[in-house]
Amino acid sequence: LLFAVPAFAGSLEIQKLQIRATAPGMKATGGYLTITNHGKADDALISASADFAGRVELHEMLMDGDVMKMRERKAGIAVPAGSTVMLKPGGLHLMLMGLKQTLQGGQKLEVELNFASGRTLRLPAHVKRPGEISIGDGESDGHGHSHDQSHNHSHSNSGS
């Protein structure tokens, strides 16, 4: 199980880079992973890219009253020294937009992650169906029913 092997870049450990499978015609999807900073200095994920997407943004989901909204985190995602940050459905995540192909469960693609420390990691990403995505404790995210293919939220497929 190669995908279970964590990747290291200095004191950063990346685990379980997963991308949500898409239906034909979808132009955006989510990416999820766990980042652990074993070092003594803070770091931050500041950008990402993928050959199969026009662009990748760092996003977060948050409640605005009783409405869940998604917004870009232009300043990046902090990974303080000695901490673990999970990018998972319903929270922080990668938003892969301008997809150039339909992403099918079982595919293996690559995503590049760039950190404030200057580290760059190019990692395998496993495409998974919504119910197969698991981040953190190895359990299913438990949100497959509420964050299925409608993950496009405000990113409409029309007009592009």
Coordinates of C-alpha atoms in Angstrom, one line a residue:
L1 CA 0.0 0.0 0.0
L2 CA 2.2 2.8 -1.3
F3 CA -0.3 5.5 -0.5
A4 CA 0.0 4.7 3.2
V5 CA 3.6 5.7 3.3
P6 CA 4.1 9.3 4.5
A7 CA 6.2 11.7 2.5
F8 CA 8.8 13.9 4.3
A9 CA 10.3 17.2 3.4
G10 CA 12.6 18.2 6.3
S11 CA 10.5 18.3 9.4
L12 CA 7.2 18.2 7.4
E13 CA 5.3 14.9 7.0
I14 CA 2.5 14.6 4.5
Q15 CA 0.0 11.7 4.7
K16 CA -3.0 10.5 2.6
L17 CA -3.1 13.0 -0.2
Q18 CA -6.6 12.2 -1.7
I19 CA -8.7 13.9 -4.3
R20 CA -12.5 13.5 -4.6
A21 CA -13.6 11.7 -7.8
T22 CA -15.7 13.8 -10.2
A23 CA -18.7 13.2 -12.5
P24 CA -18.2 13.9 -16.3
G25 CA -18.3 17.7 -16.9
M26 CA -17.4 18.7 -13.4
K27 CA -14.7 21.4 -13.4
A28 CA -13.8 21.5 -9.7
T29 CA -13.1 19.1 -6.8
G30 CA -11.6 18.9 -3.4
G31 CA -8.2 17.6 -2.3
Y32 CA -7.5 16.4 1.3
L33 CA -4.3 15.5 3.3
T34 CA -2.7 15.6 6.7
I35 CA 0.4 17.8 7.3
T36 CA 2.5 17.2 10.5
N37 CA 5.3 19.6 11.4
H38 CA 7.8 17.7 13.5
G39 CA 10.2 20.7 13.6
K40 CA 10.8 23.6 15.9
A41 CA 9.9 26.3 13.4
D42 CA 6.4 27.2 12.2
D43 CA 5.6 26.7 8.5
A44 CA 2.6 27.2 6.2
L45 CA 1.2 25.6 3.0
I46 CA 1.2 28.7 0.7
S47 CA 0.2 27.2 -2.7
A48 CA -0.4 24.1 -4.6
S49 CA -0.5 23.1 -8.3
A50 CA -1.5 20.1 -10.4
D51 CA -1.0 19.3 -14.1
F52 CA -4.6 18.1 -14.4
A53 CA -6.1 21.3 -13.0
G54 CA -6.0 24.9 -14.3
R55 CA -5.4 26.1 -10.8
V56 CA -5.4 25.0 -7.2
E57 CA -6.5 27.2 -4.3
L58 CA -6.3 26.7 -0.6
H59 CA -9.8 26.9 0.8
E60 CA -11.8 26.7 4.0
M61 CA -15.4 26.0 4.8
L62 CA -17.0 28.1 7.5
M63 CA -20.5 28.8 8.9
D64 CA -22.0 32.2 8.1
G65 CA -25.1 32.1 10.3
D66 CA -26.7 28.8 9.3
V67 CA -25.1 28.7 5.8
M68 CA -21.8 26.9 5.1
K69 CA -19.6 29.0 2.8
M70 CA -16.3 28.3 1.2
R71 CA -13.6 30.9 0.9
E72 CA -10.0 31.1 -0.4
R73 CA -7.2 31.4 2.2
K74 CA -4.8 33.7 0.3
A75 CA -2.4 33.9 3.2
G76 CA -2.0 30.1 3.2
I77 CA -2.6 27.4 5.8
A78 CA -0.4 27.7 8.9
V79 CA 1.3 24.5 10.1
P80 CA 2.7 25.5 13.6
A81 CA 5.8 23.6 15.0
G82 CA 4.8 20.4 16.7
S83 CA 1.2 20.4 15.2
T84 CA -0.8 18.4 12.8
V85 CA -3.2 20.1 10.3
M86 CA -5.9 18.1 8.5
L87 CA -7.3 19.3 5.2
K88 CA -10.6 17.3 5.0
P89 CA -14.1 17.5 3.7
G90 CA -16.1 20.3 5.5
G91 CA -13.0 22.2 6.6
L92 CA -9.6 23.3 5.2
H93 CA -9.0 21.7 1.8
L94 CA -7.4 22.1 -1.6
M95 CA -9.8 23.3 -4.3
L96 CA -8.7 22.0 -7.7
M97 CA -10.4 24.1 -10.4
G98 CA -10.4 24.1 -14.2
L99 CA -10.1 20.3 -14.3
K100 CA -8.9 19.0 -17.6
Q101 CA -10.4 15.5 -17.2
T102 CA -12.9 13.5 -15.3
L103 CA -11.3 12.1 -12.2
Q104 CA -12.2 8.5 -11.5
G105 CA -11.8 6.5 -8.3
G106 CA -8.6 4.5 -8.4
Q107 CA -6.6 7.0 -10.5
K108 CA -3.2 8.1 -9.2
L109 CA -2.2 11.7 -10.0
E110 CA 0.4 14.2 -8.8
V111 CA 0.0 17.4 -6.8
E112 CA 2.8 19.9 -5.9
L113 CA 2.7 21.5 -2.5
N114 CA 4.7 24.7 -1.8
F115 CA 5.5 25.8 1.8
A116 CA 6.6 29.2 3.3
S117 CA 9.9 27.5 4.3
G118 CA 10.8 27.1 0.6
R119 CA 10.1 23.4 0.7
T120 CA 8.3 21.9 -2.4
L121 CA 6.8 18.5 -2.5
R122 CA 5.5 16.7 -5.6
L123 CA 3.4 13.9 -4.2
P124 CA 1.1 11.1 -5.5
A125 CA -2.6 11.8 -5.0
H126 CA -5.1 9.1 -5.0
V127 CA -8.5 9.7 -6.5
K128 CA -11.3 8.4 -4.2
R129 CA -15.0 8.2 -4.4
P130 CA -16.6 10.4 -1.6
G131 CA -17.4 7.6 0.8
E132 CA -13.8 6.3 0.5
I133 CA -12.1 9.5 1.6
S134 CA -10.5 9.2 5.1
I135 CA -8.3 11.8 6.8
G136 CA -6.7 11.6 10.2
D137 CA -7.7 8.6 12.2
G138 CA -8.3 6.4 9.1
E139 CA -12.0 6.4 9.6
S140 CA -14.4 7.7 6.8
D141 CA -14.9 11.4 7.1
G142 CA -18.6 10.7 7.9
H143 CA -19.7 13.6 5.7
G144 CA -20.0 11.8 2.3
H145 CA -23.7 12.3 2.3
S146 CA -23.5 16.0 2.8
H147 CA -20.4 16.8 0.7
D148 CA -20.9 14.6 -2.3
Q149 CA -20.6 15.7 -5.9
S150 CA -22.1 19.1 -5.0
H151 CA -18.7 20.2 -3.6
N152 CA -18.6 22.8 -6.4
H153 CA -20.6 25.2 -4.1
S154 CA -20.1 28.6 -5.5
H155 CA -17.9 27.4 -8.3
S156 CA -20.5 26.9 -11.1
N157 CA -19.8 24.7 -14.0
S158 CA -21.8 26.9 -16.4
G159 CA -20.0 29.3 -18.7
S160 CA -16.7 27.5 -18.6

